Short mmCIF file of C-alpha atoms and ligand atoms in Angstrom, two decimals:
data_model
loop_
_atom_site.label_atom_id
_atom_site.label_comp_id
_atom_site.label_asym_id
_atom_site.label_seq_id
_atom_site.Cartn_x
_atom_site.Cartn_y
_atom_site.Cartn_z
CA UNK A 1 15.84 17.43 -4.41
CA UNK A 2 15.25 13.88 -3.18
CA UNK A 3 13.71 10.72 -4.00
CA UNK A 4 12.25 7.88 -1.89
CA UNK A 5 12.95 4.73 -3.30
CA UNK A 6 10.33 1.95 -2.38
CA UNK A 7 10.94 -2.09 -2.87
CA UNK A 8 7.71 -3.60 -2.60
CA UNK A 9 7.11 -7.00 -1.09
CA UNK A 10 7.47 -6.48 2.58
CA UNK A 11 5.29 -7.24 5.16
CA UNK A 12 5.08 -4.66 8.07
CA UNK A 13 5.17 -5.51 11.86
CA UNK A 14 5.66 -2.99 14.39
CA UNK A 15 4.56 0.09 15.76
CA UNK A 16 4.77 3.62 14.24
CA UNK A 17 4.80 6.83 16.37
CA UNK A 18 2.08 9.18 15.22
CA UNK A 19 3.10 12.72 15.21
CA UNK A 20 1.25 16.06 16.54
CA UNK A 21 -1.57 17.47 13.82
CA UNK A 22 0.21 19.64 10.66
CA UNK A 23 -2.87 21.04 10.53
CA UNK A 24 -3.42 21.79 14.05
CA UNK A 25 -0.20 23.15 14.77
CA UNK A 26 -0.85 25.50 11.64
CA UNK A 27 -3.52 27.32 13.12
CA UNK A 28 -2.20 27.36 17.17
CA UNK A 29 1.11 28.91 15.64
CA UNK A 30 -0.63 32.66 14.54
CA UNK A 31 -3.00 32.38 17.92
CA UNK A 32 0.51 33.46 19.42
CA UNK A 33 -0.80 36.46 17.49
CA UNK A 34 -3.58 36.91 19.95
CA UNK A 35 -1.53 37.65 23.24
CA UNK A 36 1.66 39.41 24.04
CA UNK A 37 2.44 36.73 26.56
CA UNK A 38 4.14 33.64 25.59
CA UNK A 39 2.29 30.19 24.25
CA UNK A 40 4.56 27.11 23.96
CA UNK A 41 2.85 24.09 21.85
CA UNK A 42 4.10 20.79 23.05
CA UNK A 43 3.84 18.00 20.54
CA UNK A 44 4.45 19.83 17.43
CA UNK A 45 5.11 17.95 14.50
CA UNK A 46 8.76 18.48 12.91
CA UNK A 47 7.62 19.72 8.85
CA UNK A 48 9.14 21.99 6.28
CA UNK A 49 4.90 23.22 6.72
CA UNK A 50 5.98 24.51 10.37
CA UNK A 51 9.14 26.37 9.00
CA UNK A 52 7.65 28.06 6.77
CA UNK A 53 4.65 29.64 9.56
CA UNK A 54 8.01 30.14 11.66
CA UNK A 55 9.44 32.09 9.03
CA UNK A 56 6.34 34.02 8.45
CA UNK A 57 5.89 34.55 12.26
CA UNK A 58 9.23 36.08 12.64
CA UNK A 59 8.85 37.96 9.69
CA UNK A 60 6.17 40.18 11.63
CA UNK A 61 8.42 39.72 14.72
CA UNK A 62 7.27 37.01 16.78
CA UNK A 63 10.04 35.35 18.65
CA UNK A 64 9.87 31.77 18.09
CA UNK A 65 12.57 28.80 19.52
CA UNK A 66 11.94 25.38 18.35
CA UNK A 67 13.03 23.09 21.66
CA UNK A 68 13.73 19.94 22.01
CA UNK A 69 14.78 19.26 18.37
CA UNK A 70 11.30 20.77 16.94
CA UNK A 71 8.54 18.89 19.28
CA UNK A 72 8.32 22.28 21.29
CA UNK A 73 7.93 25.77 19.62
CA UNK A 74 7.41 28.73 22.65
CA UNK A 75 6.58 31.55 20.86
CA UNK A 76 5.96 35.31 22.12
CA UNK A 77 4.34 37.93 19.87
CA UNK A 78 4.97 40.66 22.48
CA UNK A 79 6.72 42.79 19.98
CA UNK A 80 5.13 42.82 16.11
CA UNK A 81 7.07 45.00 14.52
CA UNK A 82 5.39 44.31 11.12
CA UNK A 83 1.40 43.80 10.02
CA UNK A 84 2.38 42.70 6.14
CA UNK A 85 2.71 38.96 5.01
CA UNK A 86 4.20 38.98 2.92
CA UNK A 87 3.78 37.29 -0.63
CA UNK A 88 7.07 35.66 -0.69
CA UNK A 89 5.77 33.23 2.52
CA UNK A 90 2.36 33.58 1.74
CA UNK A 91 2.68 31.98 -1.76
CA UNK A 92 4.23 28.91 -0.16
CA UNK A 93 1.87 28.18 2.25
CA UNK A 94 -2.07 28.74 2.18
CA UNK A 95 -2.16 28.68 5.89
CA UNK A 96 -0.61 31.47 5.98
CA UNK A 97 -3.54 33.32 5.60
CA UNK A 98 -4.32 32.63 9.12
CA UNK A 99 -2.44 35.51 10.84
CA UNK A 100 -5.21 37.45 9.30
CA UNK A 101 -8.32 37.03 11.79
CA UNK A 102 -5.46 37.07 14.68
CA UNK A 103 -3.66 40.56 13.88
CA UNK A 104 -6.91 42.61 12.76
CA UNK A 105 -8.38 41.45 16.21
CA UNK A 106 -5.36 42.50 18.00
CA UNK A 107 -4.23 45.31 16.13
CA UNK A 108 -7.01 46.34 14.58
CA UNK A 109 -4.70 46.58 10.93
CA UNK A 110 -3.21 43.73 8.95
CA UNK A 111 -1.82 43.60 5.30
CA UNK A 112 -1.83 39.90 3.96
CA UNK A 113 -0.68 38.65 0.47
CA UNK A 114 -3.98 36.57 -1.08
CA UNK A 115 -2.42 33.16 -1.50
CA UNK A 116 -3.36 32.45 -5.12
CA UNK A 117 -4.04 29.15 -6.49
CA UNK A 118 -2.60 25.71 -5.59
CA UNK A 119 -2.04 22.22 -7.21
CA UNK A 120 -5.78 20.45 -5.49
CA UNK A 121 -7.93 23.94 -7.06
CA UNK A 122 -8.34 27.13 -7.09
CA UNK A 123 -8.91 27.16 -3.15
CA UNK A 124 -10.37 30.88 -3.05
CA UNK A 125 -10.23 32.74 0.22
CA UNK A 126 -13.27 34.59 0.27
CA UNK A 127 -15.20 32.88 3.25
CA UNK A 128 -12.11 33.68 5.54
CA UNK A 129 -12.69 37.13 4.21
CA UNK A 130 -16.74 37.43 4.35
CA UNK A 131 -16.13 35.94 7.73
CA UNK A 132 -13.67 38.99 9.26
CA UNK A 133 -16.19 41.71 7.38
CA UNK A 134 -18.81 40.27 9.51
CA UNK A 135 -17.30 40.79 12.64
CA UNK A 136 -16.37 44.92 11.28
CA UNK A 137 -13.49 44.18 9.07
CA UNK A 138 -13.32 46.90 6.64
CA UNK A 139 -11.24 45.06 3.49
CA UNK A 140 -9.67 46.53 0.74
CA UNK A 141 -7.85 43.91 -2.14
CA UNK A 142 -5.13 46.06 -3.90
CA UNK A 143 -2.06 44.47 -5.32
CA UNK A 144 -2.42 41.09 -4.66
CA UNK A 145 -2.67 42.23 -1.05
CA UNK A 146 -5.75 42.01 1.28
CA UNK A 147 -5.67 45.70 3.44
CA UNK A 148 -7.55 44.88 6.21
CA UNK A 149 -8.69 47.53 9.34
CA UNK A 150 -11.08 47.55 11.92
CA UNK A 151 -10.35 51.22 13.59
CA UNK A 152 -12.88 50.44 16.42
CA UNK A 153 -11.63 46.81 16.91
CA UNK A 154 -13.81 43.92 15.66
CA UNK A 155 -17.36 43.34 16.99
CA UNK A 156 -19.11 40.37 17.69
CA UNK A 157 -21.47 39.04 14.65
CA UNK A 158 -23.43 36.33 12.75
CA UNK A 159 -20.80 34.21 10.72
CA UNK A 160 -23.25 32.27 8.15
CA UNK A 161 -20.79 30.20 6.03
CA UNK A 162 -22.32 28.69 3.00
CA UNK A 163 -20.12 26.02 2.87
CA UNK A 164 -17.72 24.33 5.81
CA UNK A 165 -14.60 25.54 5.39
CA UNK A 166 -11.74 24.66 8.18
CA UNK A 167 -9.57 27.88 7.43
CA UNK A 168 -12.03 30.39 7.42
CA UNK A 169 -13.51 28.94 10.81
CA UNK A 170 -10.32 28.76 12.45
CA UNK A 171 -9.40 32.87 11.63
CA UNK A 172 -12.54 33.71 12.51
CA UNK A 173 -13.10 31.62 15.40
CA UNK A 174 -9.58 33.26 16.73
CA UNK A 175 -10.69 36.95 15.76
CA UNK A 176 -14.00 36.34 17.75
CA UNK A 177 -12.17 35.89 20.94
CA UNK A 178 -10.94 39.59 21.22
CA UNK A 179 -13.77 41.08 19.38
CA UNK A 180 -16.63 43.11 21.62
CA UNK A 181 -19.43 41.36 22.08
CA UNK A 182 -21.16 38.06 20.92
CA UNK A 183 -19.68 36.07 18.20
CA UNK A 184 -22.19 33.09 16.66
CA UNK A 185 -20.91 31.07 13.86
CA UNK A 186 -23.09 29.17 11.73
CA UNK A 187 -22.51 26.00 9.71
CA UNK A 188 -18.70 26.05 10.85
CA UNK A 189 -16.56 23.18 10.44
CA UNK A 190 -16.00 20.66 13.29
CA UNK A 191 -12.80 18.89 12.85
CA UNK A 192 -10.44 17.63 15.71
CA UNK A 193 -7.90 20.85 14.74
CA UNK A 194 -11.07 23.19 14.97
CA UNK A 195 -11.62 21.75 18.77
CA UNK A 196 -7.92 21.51 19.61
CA UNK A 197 -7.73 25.70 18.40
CA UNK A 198 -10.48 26.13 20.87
CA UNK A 199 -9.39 24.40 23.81
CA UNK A 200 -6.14 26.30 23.07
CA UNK A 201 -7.85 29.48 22.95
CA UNK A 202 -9.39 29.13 25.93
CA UNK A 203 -6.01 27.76 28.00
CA UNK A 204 -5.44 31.39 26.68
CA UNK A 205 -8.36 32.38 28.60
CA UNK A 206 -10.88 32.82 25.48
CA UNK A 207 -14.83 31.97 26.06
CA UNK A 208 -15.44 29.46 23.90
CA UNK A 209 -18.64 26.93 23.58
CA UNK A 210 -19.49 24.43 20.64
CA UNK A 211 -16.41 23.69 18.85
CA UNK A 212 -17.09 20.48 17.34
CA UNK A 213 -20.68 21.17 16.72
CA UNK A 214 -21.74 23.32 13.46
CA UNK A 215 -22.85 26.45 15.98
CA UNK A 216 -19.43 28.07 17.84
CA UNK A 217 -20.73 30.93 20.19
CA UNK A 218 -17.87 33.41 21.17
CA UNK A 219 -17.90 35.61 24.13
CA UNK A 220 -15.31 38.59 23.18
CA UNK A 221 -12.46 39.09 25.90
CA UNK A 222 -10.22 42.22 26.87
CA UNK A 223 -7.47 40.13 26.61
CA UNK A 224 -5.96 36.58 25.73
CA UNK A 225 -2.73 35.44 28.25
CA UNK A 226 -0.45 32.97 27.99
CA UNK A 227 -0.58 29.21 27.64
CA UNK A 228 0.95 25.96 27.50
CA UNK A 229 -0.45 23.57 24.83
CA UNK A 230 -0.28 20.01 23.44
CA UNK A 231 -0.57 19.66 19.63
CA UNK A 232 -3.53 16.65 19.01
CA UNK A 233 -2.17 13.97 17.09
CA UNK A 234 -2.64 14.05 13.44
CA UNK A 235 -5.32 11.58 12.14
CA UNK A 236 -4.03 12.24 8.58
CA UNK A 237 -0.84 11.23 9.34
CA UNK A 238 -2.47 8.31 11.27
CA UNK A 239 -4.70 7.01 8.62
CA UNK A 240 -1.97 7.32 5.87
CA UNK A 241 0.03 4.84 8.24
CA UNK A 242 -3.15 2.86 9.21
CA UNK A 243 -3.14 1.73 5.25
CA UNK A 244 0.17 0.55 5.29
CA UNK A 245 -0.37 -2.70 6.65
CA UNK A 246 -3.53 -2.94 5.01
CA UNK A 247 -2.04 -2.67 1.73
CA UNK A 248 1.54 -4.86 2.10
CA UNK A 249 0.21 -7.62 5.38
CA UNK A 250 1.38 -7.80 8.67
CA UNK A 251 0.16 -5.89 12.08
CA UNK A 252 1.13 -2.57 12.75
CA UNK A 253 0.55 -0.66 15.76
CA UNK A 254 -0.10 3.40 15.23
CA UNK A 255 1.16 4.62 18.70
CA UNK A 256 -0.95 7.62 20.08
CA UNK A 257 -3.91 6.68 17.60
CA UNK A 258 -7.52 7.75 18.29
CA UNK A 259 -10.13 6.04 16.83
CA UNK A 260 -12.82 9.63 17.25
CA UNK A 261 -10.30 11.10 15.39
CA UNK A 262 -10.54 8.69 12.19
CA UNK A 263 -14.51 6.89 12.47
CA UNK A 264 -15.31 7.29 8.98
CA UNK A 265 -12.06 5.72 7.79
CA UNK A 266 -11.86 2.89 9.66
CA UNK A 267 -15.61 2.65 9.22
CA UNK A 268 -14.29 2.22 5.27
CA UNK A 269 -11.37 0.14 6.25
CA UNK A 270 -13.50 -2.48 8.39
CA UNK A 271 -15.95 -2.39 4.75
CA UNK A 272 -12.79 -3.39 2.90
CA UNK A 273 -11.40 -6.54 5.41
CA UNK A 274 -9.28 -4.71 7.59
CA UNK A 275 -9.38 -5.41 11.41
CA UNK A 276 -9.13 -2.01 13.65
CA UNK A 277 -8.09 -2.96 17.02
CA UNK A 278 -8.16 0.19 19.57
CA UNK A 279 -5.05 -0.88 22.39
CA UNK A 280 -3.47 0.98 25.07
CA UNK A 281 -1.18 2.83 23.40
CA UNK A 282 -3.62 3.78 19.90
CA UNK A 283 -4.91 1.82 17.01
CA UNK A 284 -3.06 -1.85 15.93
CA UNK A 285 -4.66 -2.48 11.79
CA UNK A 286 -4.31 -5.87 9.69
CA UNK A 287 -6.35 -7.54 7.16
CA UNK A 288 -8.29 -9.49 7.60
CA UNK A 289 -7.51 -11.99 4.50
CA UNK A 290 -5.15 -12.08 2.25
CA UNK A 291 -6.75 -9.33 -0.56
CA UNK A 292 -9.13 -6.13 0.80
CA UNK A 293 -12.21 -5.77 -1.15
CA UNK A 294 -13.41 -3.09 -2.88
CA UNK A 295 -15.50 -0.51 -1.05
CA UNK A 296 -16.89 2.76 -2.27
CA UNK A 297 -14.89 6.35 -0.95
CA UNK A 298 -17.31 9.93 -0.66
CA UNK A 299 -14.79 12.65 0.67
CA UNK A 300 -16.79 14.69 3.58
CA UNK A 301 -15.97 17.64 6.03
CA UNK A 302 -15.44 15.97 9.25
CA UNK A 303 -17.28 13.77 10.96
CA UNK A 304 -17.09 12.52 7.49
CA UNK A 305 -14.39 10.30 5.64
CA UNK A 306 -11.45 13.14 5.23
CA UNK A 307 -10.66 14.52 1.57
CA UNK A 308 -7.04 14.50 2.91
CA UNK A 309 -7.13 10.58 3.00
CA UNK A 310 -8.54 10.04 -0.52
CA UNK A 311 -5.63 9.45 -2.28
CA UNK A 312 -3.65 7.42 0.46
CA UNK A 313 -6.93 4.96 -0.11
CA UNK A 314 -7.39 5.06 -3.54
CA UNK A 315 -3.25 3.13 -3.37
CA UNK A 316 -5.07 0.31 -1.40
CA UNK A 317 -8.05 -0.28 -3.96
CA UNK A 318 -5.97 -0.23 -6.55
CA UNK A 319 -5.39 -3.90 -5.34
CA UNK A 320 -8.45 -4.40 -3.97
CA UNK A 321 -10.76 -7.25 -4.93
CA UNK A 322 -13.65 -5.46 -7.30
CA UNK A 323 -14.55 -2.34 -8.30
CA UNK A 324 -14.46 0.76 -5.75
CA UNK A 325 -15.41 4.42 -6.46
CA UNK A 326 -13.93 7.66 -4.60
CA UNK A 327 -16.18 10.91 -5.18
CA UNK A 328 -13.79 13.75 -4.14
CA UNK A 329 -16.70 16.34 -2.96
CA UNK A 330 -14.30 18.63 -1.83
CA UNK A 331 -11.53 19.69 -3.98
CA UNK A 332 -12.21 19.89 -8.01
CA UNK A 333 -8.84 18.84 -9.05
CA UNK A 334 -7.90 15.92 -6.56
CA UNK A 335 -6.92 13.01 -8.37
CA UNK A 336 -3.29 13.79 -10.01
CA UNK A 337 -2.24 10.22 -8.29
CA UNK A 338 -4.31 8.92 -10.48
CA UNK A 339 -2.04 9.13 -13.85
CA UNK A 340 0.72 7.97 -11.69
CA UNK A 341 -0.70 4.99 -10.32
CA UNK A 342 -1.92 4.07 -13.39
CA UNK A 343 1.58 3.99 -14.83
CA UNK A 344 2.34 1.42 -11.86
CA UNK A 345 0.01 -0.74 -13.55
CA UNK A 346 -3.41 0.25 -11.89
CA UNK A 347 -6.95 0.37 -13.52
CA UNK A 348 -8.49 3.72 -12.71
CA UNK A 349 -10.81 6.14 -14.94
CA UNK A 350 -11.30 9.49 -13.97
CA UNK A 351 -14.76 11.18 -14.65
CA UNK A 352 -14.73 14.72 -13.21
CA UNK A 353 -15.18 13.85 -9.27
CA UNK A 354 -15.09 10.64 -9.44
CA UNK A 355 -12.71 7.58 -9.75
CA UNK A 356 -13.56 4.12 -10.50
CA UNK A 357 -11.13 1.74 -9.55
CA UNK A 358 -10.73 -1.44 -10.44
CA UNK A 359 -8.45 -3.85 -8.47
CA UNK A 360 -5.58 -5.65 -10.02
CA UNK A 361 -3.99 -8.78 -8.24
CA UNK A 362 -0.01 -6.90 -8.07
CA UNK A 363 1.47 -3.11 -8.96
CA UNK A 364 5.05 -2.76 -10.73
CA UNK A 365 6.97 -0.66 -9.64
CA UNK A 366 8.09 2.52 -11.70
CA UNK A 367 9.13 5.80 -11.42
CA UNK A 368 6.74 8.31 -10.52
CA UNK A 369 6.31 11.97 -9.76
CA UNK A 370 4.72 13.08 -6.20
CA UNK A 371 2.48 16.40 -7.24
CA UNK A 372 0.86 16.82 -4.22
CA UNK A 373 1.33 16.21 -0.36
CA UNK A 374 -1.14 13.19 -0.23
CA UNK A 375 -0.53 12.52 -3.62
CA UNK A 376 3.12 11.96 -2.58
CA UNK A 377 2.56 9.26 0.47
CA UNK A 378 -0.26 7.55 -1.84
CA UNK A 379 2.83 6.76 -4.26
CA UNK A 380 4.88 5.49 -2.02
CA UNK A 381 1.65 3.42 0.04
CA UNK A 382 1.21 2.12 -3.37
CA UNK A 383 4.92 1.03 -3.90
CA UNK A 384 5.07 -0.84 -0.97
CA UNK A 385 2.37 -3.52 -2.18
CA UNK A 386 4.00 -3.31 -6.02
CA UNK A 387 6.87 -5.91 -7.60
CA UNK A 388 10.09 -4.18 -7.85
CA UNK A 389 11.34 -0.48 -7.12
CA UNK A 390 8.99 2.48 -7.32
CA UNK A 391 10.76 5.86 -7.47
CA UNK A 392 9.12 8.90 -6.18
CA UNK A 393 10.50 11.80 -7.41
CA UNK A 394 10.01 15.53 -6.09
CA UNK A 395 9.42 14.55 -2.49
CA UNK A 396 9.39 17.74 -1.21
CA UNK A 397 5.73 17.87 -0.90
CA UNK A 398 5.84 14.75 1.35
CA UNK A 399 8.21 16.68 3.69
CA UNK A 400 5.77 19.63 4.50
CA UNK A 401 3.24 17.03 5.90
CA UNK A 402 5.63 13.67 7.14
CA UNK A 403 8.43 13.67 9.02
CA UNK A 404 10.89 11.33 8.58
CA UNK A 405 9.11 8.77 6.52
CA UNK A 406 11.08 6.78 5.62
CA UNK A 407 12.41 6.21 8.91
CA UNK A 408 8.65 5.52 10.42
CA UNK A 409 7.91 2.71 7.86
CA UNK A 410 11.85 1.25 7.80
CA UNK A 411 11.42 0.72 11.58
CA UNK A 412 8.33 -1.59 10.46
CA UNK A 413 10.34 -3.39 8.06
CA UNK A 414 9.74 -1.87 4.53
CA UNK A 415 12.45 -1.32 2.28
CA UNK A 416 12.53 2.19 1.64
CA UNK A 417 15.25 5.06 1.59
CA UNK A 418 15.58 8.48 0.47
CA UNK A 419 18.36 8.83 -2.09
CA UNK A 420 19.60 12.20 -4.28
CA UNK A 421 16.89 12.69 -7.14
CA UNK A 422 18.48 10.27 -10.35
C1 LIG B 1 -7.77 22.46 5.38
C2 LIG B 1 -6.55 21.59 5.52
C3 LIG B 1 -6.41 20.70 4.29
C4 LIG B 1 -7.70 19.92 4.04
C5 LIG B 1 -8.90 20.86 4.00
C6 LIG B 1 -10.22 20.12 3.91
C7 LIG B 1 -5.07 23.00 6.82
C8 LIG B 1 -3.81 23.79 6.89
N1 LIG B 1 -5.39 22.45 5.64
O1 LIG B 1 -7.55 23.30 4.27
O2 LIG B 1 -5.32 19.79 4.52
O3 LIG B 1 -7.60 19.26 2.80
O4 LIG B 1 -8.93 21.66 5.20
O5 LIG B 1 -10.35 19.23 4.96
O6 LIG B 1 -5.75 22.83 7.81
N2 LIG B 1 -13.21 27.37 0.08
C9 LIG B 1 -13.76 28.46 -0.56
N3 LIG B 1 -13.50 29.71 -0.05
C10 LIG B 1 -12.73 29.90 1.06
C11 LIG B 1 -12.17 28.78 1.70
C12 LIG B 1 -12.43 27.52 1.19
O7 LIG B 1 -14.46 28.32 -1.56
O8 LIG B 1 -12.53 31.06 1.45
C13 LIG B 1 -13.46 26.03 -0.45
C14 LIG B 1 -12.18 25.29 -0.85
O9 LIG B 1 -11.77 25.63 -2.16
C15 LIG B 1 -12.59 23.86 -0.71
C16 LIG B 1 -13.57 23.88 0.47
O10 LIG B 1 -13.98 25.24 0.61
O11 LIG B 1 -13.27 23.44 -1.87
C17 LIG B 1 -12.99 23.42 1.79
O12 LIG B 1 -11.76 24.07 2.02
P1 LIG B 1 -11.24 24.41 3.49
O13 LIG B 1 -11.96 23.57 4.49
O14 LIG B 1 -11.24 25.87 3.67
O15 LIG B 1 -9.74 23.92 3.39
P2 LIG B 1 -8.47 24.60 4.04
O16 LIG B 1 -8.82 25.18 5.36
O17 LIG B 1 -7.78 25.45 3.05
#
């Protein structure tokens, strides 16, 4: 396994492609699930994350050929062959419990492994799967398996979620568009991947109205077609790279950027000192003065400031001027940074949700293990402000969610390369 090794120091000047949406292209991948003619997603992001829904794709015999070195995927699910994911996929990947919604509405069967728990909580699945039984899914849980059928094919319903949730939305936002009838779901998330699903969907020729708003209204169709569709640009991504700058000096330009896509944040970011500039080509950051100040973090579903961004800006307070706080309302178990950037010489305490952070002038360096995805690119965010080399180990989290890293913030001028784990 590699490392990334991190000399901190640099300042950053440049611009840094932002990639298609990990996230998005998660959940466009299974729609191919919904048609037997072909869908081709332009954009795509290039992420051990999008093997692994290849490999699961294939494994219930979708054909799908990665073009032009991985930005385009055409896939064709004209001949499933198989209804079972299995566990062996399924237990790398939540997402993978997206083919769900997709196959039941299709085929009216589908057998998926229940993904079990993960490093950020226990991350249950039962909204995804009070969702489908709302719309006629008749579920059975046996084995670790979820045995789903809905003999008559799915009917439209009343989704009610209790809380937002962006998974269970997306499956059953997907099984609504070939289920009879009206499909009204209540209190569903609204994040840019929800609204990029939909206006995939309907490319595919699904009735779709709302997306973006809490109430989605689905009118069932016969059938979905074919489509040709660009992956949105990924405002996690995006925000992890609009820090960078922010934490080490210098201008950087994030090419593609959207500022709807990250209000919240930069809403934060502006808080702290750091200038948001929207340009031509996306979103150009620098501070404003020499040190950020310390601003207070609450993790929201979106339009709110994104739980996937916490730990990328907990590595700027860390060197922020004052005392900040992150609440994590989202995930119970979100802070394992934390430990690590404290052994790089930052002052955080941990209560439960919450984080109080108080700045110090300078990090050190020091070796450091990445437990997480975010957790991963907060380390190395954090190394690039800290005296020395920081040295983070098990990086293959940060290669199911960045692509080519090290290359995106070398071409800026930090001093960074991935080496053989020491
Ligand atoms: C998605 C993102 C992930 C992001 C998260 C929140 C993908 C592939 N992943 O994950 O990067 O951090 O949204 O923005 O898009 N919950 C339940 N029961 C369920 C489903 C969820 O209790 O059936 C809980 C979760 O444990 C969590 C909260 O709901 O506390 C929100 O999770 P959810 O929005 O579903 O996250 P994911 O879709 O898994």
């Amino acid at each position: 396994m590699d490392s990334i090794v991190v000399t901190g120091g640099a300042e950053l000047r440049g611009e840094i492609p932002i990639a298609g949406a990990k996230n998005a292209c998660l959940t466009l991948m299974p729609a191919t699930l919904l048609s037997d003619e072909p869908l081709t997603l332009t954009n795509a992001p290039r992420l051990s994350d999008i093997k692994t829904m290849t490999a699961l794709l294939q494994s219930l015999g979708c054909e799908v050929t990665s073009m032009q070195d991985g930005r385009v995927l055409a896939l064709s699910s004209h001949d499933i062959n198989n209804h079972t994911a299995d566990y062996d996929i399924v237990r790398k990947m939540r997402a993978s419990i997206l083919v769900l919604g997709p196959m039941l509405a299709r085929d009216g069967h589908a057998i998926v492994s229940l993904p079990g728990g993960c490093a950020i909580g226990a991350r249950p699945v039962d909204l995804h799967l009070r969702a489908l039984e709302a719309l006629g899914a008749e579920l059975d849980l046996r084995d670790g398996y979820v045995h789903a059928k809905a003999p008559g094919g799915l009917k439209g319903g009343t989704v009610t979620f209790p809380l937002v949730s962006v998974g269970a939305t997306e499956n059953v936002l997907m099984a609504a568009t070939l289920a009879k009838g009206t499909t009204v779901i209540e209190n569903a998330a609204r994040e840019p991947e929800i609204v990029d699903l939909a206006d995939c969907l309907r490319r595919m020729g699904a009735q779709i109205d709302g997306d973006g708003t809490s109430t989605i209204t689905v009118q069932g169709v016969d059938r979905l077609g074919g489509a040709t569709h660009p992956v949105v640009t990924d405002r996690i991504e995006l925000g992890t790279y609009m820090l960078a700058p922010a934490i080490c000096g210098g201008e950087v330009e994030c090419i593609g950027g959207r500022m709807d896509l990250v209000s919240a944040f930069c809403e934060r970011l502006d808080a702290a000192g750091v200038n948001v500039e929207e340009t031509d080509r996306g979103l150009k950051v620098s501070r404003r003065n020499g040190r950020v100040s310390a601003v207070d973090v609450e993790t929201q579903p979106f339009p709110g400031f994104p739980t996937d961004l916490q730990a990328q800006m907990m590595a700027l307070l860390c060197t922020a001027d004052g005392t900040s706080t992150l609440h994590e309302t989202i995930f119970e178990n979100r802070f394992m940074h934390a430990p690590e950037l404290i052994r790089m010489g930052a002052r955080i305490d941990v209560q439960g949700g919450s984080a109080t952070v108080t700045g110090v002038e300078r990090l050190k360096g020091a070796p450091v293990m990445a437990t997480d995805l975010r957790a991963s690119v907060s380390l190395i965010l954090a190394g690039l402000a800290a005296e020395g080399d920081t040295v983070v180990n098990r990086v293959y989290h940060l290669d199911r969610g960045y692509e080519h890293v090290e290359d995106k913030l070398g071409a800026v001028g930090a001093k960074i390369e991935r080496v053989p784990e020491r």
